[in-house]
mmCIF file of C-alpha atoms in Angstrom:
data_model
loop_
_atom_site.group_PDB
_atom_site.id
_atom_site.type_symbol
_atom_site.label_atom_id
_atom_site.label_comp_id
_atom_site.label_asym_id
_atom_site.label_seq_id
_atom_site.Cartn_x
_atom_site.Cartn_y
_atom_site.Cartn_z
ATOM 1 C CA MET T 1 18.174 1.907 -33.067
ATOM 2 C CA ALA T 2 21.435 0.840 -34.112
ATOM 3 C CA ASN T 3 22.628 -2.994 -32.844
ATOM 4 C CA HIS T 4 25.324 -2.404 -30.028
ATOM 5 C CA ARG T 5 25.841 -6.100 -28.936
ATOM 6 C CA GLY T 6 28.768 -7.140 -28.637
ATOM 7 C CA HIS T 7 31.249 -3.797 -29.129
ATOM 8 C CA PRO T 8 32.848 -2.654 -26.362
ATOM 9 C CA GLY T 9 31.001 0.917 -24.335
ATOM 10 C CA LYS T 10 33.060 4.049 -24.280
ATOM 11 C CA LEU T 11 31.996 4.466 -19.987
ATOM 12 C CA PRO T 12 33.494 6.282 -17.440
ATOM 13 C CA PRO T 13 36.984 5.339 -15.626
ATOM 14 C CA GLY T 14 35.577 3.276 -12.712
ATOM 15 C CA THR T 15 32.532 2.421 -13.690
ATOM 16 C CA ALA T 16 32.427 -0.801 -12.148
ATOM 17 C CA ALA T 17 33.859 -0.060 -8.561
ATOM 18 C CA MET T 18 31.699 3.210 -8.832
ATOM 19 C CA LEU T 19 28.239 0.961 -9.566
ATOM 20 C CA ALA T 20 29.216 -1.882 -7.243
ATOM 21 C CA ASP T 21 29.278 1.855 -4.289
ATOM 22 C CA PHE T 22 25.871 2.610 -5.455
ATOM 23 C CA ALA T 23 24.471 -1.257 -5.338
ATOM 24 C CA ARG T 24 25.592 -1.194 -2.037
ATOM 25 C CA TYR T 25 23.477 2.185 -1.453
ATOM 26 C CA GLU T 26 20.334 0.918 -2.971
ATOM 27 C CA TRP T 27 20.088 -2.708 -1.138
ATOM 28 C CA TYR T 28 21.298 -0.683 2.222
ATOM 29 C CA GLY T 29 20.028 2.822 1.890
ATOM 30 C CA GLU T 30 22.718 4.824 4.026
ATOM 31 C CA ARG T 31 24.006 1.842 6.405
ATOM 32 C CA SER T 32 25.963 1.286 3.191
ATOM 33 C CA GLY T 33 27.984 4.095 5.022
ATOM 34 C CA ILE T 34 26.625 6.360 1.670
ATOM 35 C CA GLY T 35 24.593 9.151 1.705
ATOM 36 C CA PRO T 36 22.025 9.888 -0.650
ATOM 37 C CA GLU T 37 23.711 12.877 -2.757
ATOM 38 C CA GLN T 38 27.271 10.926 -3.095
ATOM 39 C CA ALA T 39 25.054 7.456 -4.871
ATOM 40 C CA TRP T 40 22.920 9.908 -7.507
ATOM 41 C CA GLY T 41 26.338 11.698 -7.849
ATOM 42 C CA MET T 42 27.637 8.277 -8.901
ATOM 43 C CA LEU T 43 24.511 7.262 -11.468
ATOM 44 C CA SER T 44 25.653 10.661 -12.829
ATOM 45 C CA THR T 45 28.798 10.309 -14.334
ATOM 46 C CA LEU T 46 26.304 7.906 -16.894
ATOM 47 C CA LEU T 47 24.160 10.360 -17.580
ATOM 48 C CA PRO T 48 25.470 12.005 -20.579
ATOM 49 C CA LEU T 49 25.742 8.786 -22.510
ATOM 50 C CA SER T 50 22.132 7.668 -21.196
ATOM 51 C CA ARG T 51 20.443 10.553 -22.997
ATOM 52 C CA SER T 52 23.377 10.597 -25.989
ATOM 53 C CA ASP T 53 23.587 6.530 -27.050
ATOM 54 C CA PRO T 54 20.845 4.681 -24.678
ATOM 55 C CA ALA T 55 21.381 1.924 -26.600
ATOM 56 C CA GLY T 56 25.415 2.476 -26.669
ATOM 57 C CA LEU T 57 25.131 2.435 -22.340
ATOM 58 C CA THR T 58 23.278 -0.776 -22.056
ATOM 59 C CA ALA T 59 26.215 -2.066 -24.465
ATOM 60 C CA ALA T 60 28.801 -1.220 -22.647
ATOM 61 C CA LEU T 61 27.819 -2.364 -18.977
ATOM 62 C CA ALA T 62 26.768 -5.781 -20.847
ATOM 63 C CA TRP T 63 30.168 -5.912 -22.430
ATOM 64 C CA GLU T 64 32.428 -4.336 -19.268
ATOM 65 C CA VAL T 65 30.202 -4.185 -16.527
ATOM 66 C CA ALA T 66 27.641 -7.411 -16.282
ATOM 67 C CA PRO T 67 29.998 -10.507 -16.184
ATOM 68 C CA GLN T 68 31.836 -9.145 -13.588
ATOM 69 C CA GLY T 69 28.986 -10.440 -11.592
ATOM 70 C CA GLY T 70 28.330 -9.106 -8.085
ATOM 71 C CA TRP T 71 27.614 -6.127 -6.662
ATOM 72 C CA SER T 72 28.992 -4.437 -9.975
ATOM 73 C CA ALA T 73 26.249 -6.459 -12.065
ATOM 74 C CA TYR T 74 23.473 -5.383 -9.482
ATOM 75 C CA GLY T 75 24.184 -1.973 -9.477
ATOM 76 C CA ALA T 76 24.408 -1.784 -13.479
ATOM 77 C CA SER T 77 20.739 -3.346 -13.662
ATOM 78 C CA ARG T 78 19.968 -1.232 -11.257
ATOM 79 C CA ALA T 79 21.432 1.755 -13.367
ATOM 80 C CA VAL T 80 19.324 0.836 -16.019
ATOM 81 C CA ALA T 81 15.946 0.808 -14.228
ATOM 82 C CA GLU T 82 17.010 4.260 -13.084
ATOM 83 C CA LEU T 83 18.372 6.321 -15.800
ATOM 84 C CA LEU T 84 16.286 4.453 -18.456
ATOM 85 C CA GLY T 85 13.204 3.510 -17.223
ATOM 86 C CA LEU T 86 11.772 -0.043 -17.086
ATOM 87 C CA GLY T 87 10.203 -0.039 -19.864
ATOM 88 C CA PHE T 88 13.927 0.358 -22.167
ATOM 89 C CA GLU T 89 13.818 -2.832 -24.649
ATOM 90 C CA GLY T 90 16.992 -4.672 -26.226
ATOM 91 C CA ASP T 91 19.684 -7.325 -25.558
ATOM 92 C CA ASP T 92 22.228 -5.588 -24.018
ATOM 93 C CA ALA T 93 19.461 -4.241 -21.305
ATOM 94 C CA LYS T 94 17.245 -7.536 -20.479
ATOM 95 C CA ALA T 95 21.285 -8.728 -20.354
ATOM 96 C CA VAL T 96 22.103 -6.502 -17.910
ATOM 97 C CA LEU T 97 19.360 -7.420 -15.966
ATOM 98 C CA ASP T 98 19.828 -10.808 -15.780
ATOM 99 C CA GLY T 99 23.676 -10.379 -14.377
ATOM 100 C CA GLY T 100 21.252 -8.570 -11.597
ATOM 101 C CA ILE T 101 18.840 -11.215 -11.343
ATOM 102 C CA ARG T 102 22.051 -13.451 -11.317
ATOM 103 C CA PHE T 103 23.451 -11.868 -8.127
ATOM 104 C CA LEU T 104 20.595 -12.099 -6.156
ATOM 105 C CA ARG T 105 20.054 -15.970 -6.419
ATOM 106 C CA GLN T 106 23.548 -16.081 -5.153
ATOM 107 C CA ASN T 107 22.478 -13.977 -2.379
ATOM 108 C CA GLY T 108 19.558 -15.761 -1.081
ATOM 109 C CA VAL T 109 17.799 -13.131 -1.631
ATOM 110 C CA PRO T 110 13.993 -14.146 -1.466
ATOM 111 C CA PRO T 111 11.044 -13.956 -3.431
ATOM 112 C CA LEU T 112 9.951 -11.026 -1.457
ATOM 113 C CA ARG T 113 12.771 -8.716 -1.639
ATOM 114 C CA VAL T 114 13.515 -8.985 -5.248
ATOM 115 C CA ARG T 115 11.245 -6.130 -7.352
ATOM 116 C CA GLY T 116 8.327 -6.483 -9.718
ATOM 117 C CA TYR T 117 9.878 -5.785 -13.235
ATOM 118 C CA GLU T 118 13.043 -8.254 -11.750
ATOM 119 C CA TRP T 119 10.605 -10.306 -11.320
ATOM 120 C CA SER T 120 8.556 -10.324 -14.280
ATOM 121 C CA ARG T 121 12.065 -10.607 -16.314
ATOM 122 C CA TRP T 122 12.313 -13.929 -14.262
ATOM 123 C CA VAL T 123 8.702 -14.870 -14.659
ATOM 124 C CA ASP T 124 9.458 -14.776 -18.649
ATOM 125 C CA THR T 125 12.509 -16.504 -19.001
ATOM 126 C CA GLY T 126 10.586 -19.632 -17.390
ATOM 127 C CA GLY T 127 11.655 -19.079 -13.619
ATOM 128 C CA ASP T 128 8.628 -19.222 -11.236
ATOM 129 C CA VAL T 129 9.426 -19.376 -7.252
ATOM 130 C CA ASN T 130 9.622 -22.419 -7.011
ATOM 131 C CA ASN T 131 12.746 -22.568 -8.973
ATOM 132 C CA TRP T 132 14.094 -18.991 -7.462
ATOM 133 C CA LEU T 133 15.808 -20.971 -5.010
ATOM 134 C CA PRO T 134 15.830 -24.319 -2.945
ATOM 135 C CA THR T 135 14.099 -24.889 -0.412
ATOM 136 C CA ILE T 136 14.398 -26.269 2.722
ATOM 137 C CA PRO T 137 11.167 -28.288 4.144
ATOM 138 C CA PRO T 138 9.608 -28.142 7.628
ATOM 139 C CA PRO T 139 9.702 -30.846 9.672
ATOM 140 C CA PRO T 140 6.689 -33.404 10.244
ATOM 141 C CA PRO T 141 3.583 -33.142 12.159
ATOM 142 C CA GLU T 142 5.233 -35.874 13.678
ATOM 143 C CA ARG T 143 8.894 -34.553 14.465
ATOM 144 C CA SER T 144 8.143 -30.831 15.227
ATOM 145 C CA GLY T 145 9.277 -30.350 18.424
ATOM 146 C CA LEU T 146 6.576 -27.673 18.999
ATOM 147 C CA ARG T 147 5.911 -26.284 22.890
ATOM 148 C CA GLU T 148 1.970 -26.315 23.620
ATOM 149 C CA LEU T 149 0.423 -22.981 23.547
ATOM 150 C CA ALA T 150 -0.789 -23.164 27.517
ATOM 151 C CA PRO T 151 -4.225 -21.118 27.809
ATOM 152 C CA GLY T 152 -3.577 -17.154 27.565
ATOM 153 C CA GLU T 153 0.102 -17.380 26.735
ATOM 154 C CA VAL T 154 1.139 -14.908 23.426
ATOM 155 C CA ARG T 155 4.750 -16.031 22.557
ATOM 156 C CA HIS T 156 6.475 -14.313 20.734
ATOM 157 C CA VAL T 157 8.664 -16.383 17.911
ATOM 158 C CA ALA T 158 10.092 -13.396 15.453
ATOM 159 C CA THR T 159 11.141 -9.073 14.892
ATOM 160 C CA LEU T 160 11.499 -8.513 11.216
ATOM 161 C CA THR T 161 14.235 -5.783 11.348
ATOM 162 C CA ALA T 162 16.450 -4.279 13.731
ATOM 163 C CA ASP T 163 15.008 -0.886 14.215
ATOM 164 C CA ARG T 164 13.859 -0.377 17.919
ATOM 165 C CA ASP T 165 9.930 0.511 16.703
ATOM 166 C CA SER T 166 10.169 -3.171 14.584
ATOM 167 C CA ASN T 167 7.154 -5.118 13.636
ATOM 168 C CA THR T 168 7.006 -8.209 15.520
ATOM 169 C CA VAL T 169 5.454 -11.265 14.793
ATOM 170 C CA HIS T 170 3.146 -13.231 17.927
ATOM 171 C CA VAL T 171 1.879 -16.608 18.049
ATOM 172 C CA CYS T 172 -1.676 -17.424 20.315
ATOM 173 C CA ARG T 173 -4.790 -19.853 20.768
ATOM 174 C CA ASP T 174 -8.258 -17.817 20.943
ATOM 175 C CA ASP T 175 -11.492 -18.673 23.090
ATOM 176 C CA SER T 176 -12.588 -20.822 20.460
ATOM 177 C CA GLY T 177 -9.340 -23.056 19.693
ATOM 178 C CA ALA T 178 -7.847 -21.623 16.987
ATOM 179 C CA TYR T 179 -4.178 -20.501 16.316
ATOM 180 C CA LEU T 180 -3.325 -17.778 15.617
ATOM 181 C CA ALA T 181 -0.051 -15.793 14.301
ATOM 182 C CA LEU T 182 -0.027 -12.260 15.544
ATOM 183 C CA ILE T 183 1.532 -8.879 13.772
ATOM 184 C CA ASP T 184 2.502 -6.114 16.767
ATOM 185 C CA ALA T 185 3.525 -2.884 15.403
ATOM 186 C CA ARG T 186 2.884 1.137 15.187
ATOM 187 C CA TYR T 187 -0.117 2.681 14.230
ATOM 188 C CA SER T 188 1.575 4.224 11.678
ATOM 189 C CA ASP T 189 4.871 6.948 10.780
ATOM 190 C CA GLU T 190 4.053 9.780 13.206
ATOM 191 C CA ASP T 191 1.308 7.070 15.556
ATOM 192 C CA PRO T 192 3.805 5.213 17.954
ATOM 193 C CA THR T 193 0.784 3.386 19.341
ATOM 194 C CA ARG T 194 0.911 -0.368 18.739
ATOM 195 C CA SER T 195 -1.659 -2.943 18.754
ATOM 196 C CA ARG T 196 -1.677 -6.300 17.357
ATOM 197 C CA SER T 197 -3.741 -7.640 14.283
ATOM 198 C CA GLN T 198 -4.595 -10.881 13.282
ATOM 199 C CA TRP T 199 -2.019 -12.108 10.511
ATOM 200 C CA LYS T 200 -2.784 -15.136 10.439
ATOM 201 C CA GLN T 201 -5.294 -18.168 11.391
ATOM 202 C CA ALA T 202 -5.278 -22.838 11.604
ATOM 203 C CA ALA T 203 -6.527 -25.377 13.328
ATOM 204 C CA SER T 204 -3.453 -26.548 14.666
ATOM 205 C CA LEU T 205 0.089 -24.812 16.095
ATOM 206 C CA TYR T 206 2.020 -26.511 13.263
ATOM 207 C CA GLU T 207 0.109 -25.459 10.470
ATOM 208 C CA VAL T 208 0.288 -21.971 12.164
ATOM 209 C CA PHE T 209 4.153 -22.433 11.918
ATOM 210 C CA VAL T 210 4.262 -23.562 8.365
ATOM 211 C CA ASN T 211 1.730 -20.878 7.339
ATOM 212 C CA VAL T 212 3.716 -17.702 9.012
ATOM 213 C CA GLY T 213 7.577 -19.408 7.921
ATOM 214 C CA LEU T 214 6.323 -19.196 4.332
ATOM 215 C CA ALA T 215 4.880 -15.890 4.652
ATOM 216 C CA LEU T 216 8.243 -15.144 6.147
ATOM 217 C CA GLN T 217 10.305 -16.725 3.714
ATOM 218 C CA SER T 218 14.016 -16.244 5.014
ATOM 219 C CA PRO T 219 14.613 -15.206 8.122
ATOM 220 C CA PRO T 220 14.323 -11.689 9.636
ATOM 221 C CA HIS T 221 15.827 -10.057 12.596
ATOM 222 C CA TRP T 222 15.227 -12.402 15.633
ATOM 223 C CA VAL T 223 13.606 -15.701 14.872
ATOM 224 C CA SER T 224 13.288 -18.055 17.726
ATOM 225 C CA ALA T 225 14.680 -21.810 17.243
ATOM 226 C CA GLU T 226 10.700 -22.971 17.144
ATOM 227 C CA LEU T 227 9.919 -20.770 14.283
ATOM 228 C CA GLU T 228 13.249 -20.962 12.342
ATOM 229 C CA GLN T 229 13.184 -24.609 11.098
ATOM 230 C CA TYR T 230 9.538 -23.750 9.367
ATOM 231 C CA ILE T 231 11.030 -20.925 7.250
ATOM 232 C CA PRO T 232 11.636 -22.333 3.730
ATOM 233 C CA LEU T 233 14.878 -20.474 2.807
ATOM 234 C CA PRO T 234 18.424 -19.453 5.095
ATOM 235 C CA ARG T 235 19.115 -16.086 5.460
ATOM 236 C CA PRO T 236 20.337 -14.001 2.634
ATOM 237 C CA SER T 237 24.182 -13.021 2.528
ATOM 238 C CA ILE T 238 23.750 -9.501 2.232
#
């Protein structure tokens, strides 16, 4: 395969702006104001080059789009994955992927929302969960400010998404004295019946809040002030 690194590409005019819109669709879905047909119509403008000269496509994206950063860089990364597959190799393809990863980190995206192939690249370059983003430690137990659960009390502490039927998180204390975090969710996409199942268990209310915070990683759609101080990452900026 020819080495295209460092050579200007031959991308269609307006590719960077198009990829920024494609990236917003990839992240937000139709909430971006872009439908699936429109999004894939955008990406199809790169299809001829992806077939005739895939290495040239990655070189062009690495040269013209990835250095711009922002949504365009993330769109370029997603375009390479969609058009050329996750196994496509080369320095330019890696540079484009790294540009997408920088975008995610700069916008505070937690590890839970990073795609598997992006995370693999991060680990391959020496990264891990501890240096993905700066974390906020929880308050020490003596300054937790937690309000103890009354017998039989079930406290709503988080709603995960803005969807009407979103999963919700609750804490309670069972008859044995153990503290539990529960997930309230629909039984399935077809069955709207809701039920609660155990998610976390701990010997103290403090410990269960720490465990829930670590599992959520960043604030969901709604979180109680009591729980928010135990979540190690701030809300993403996208």
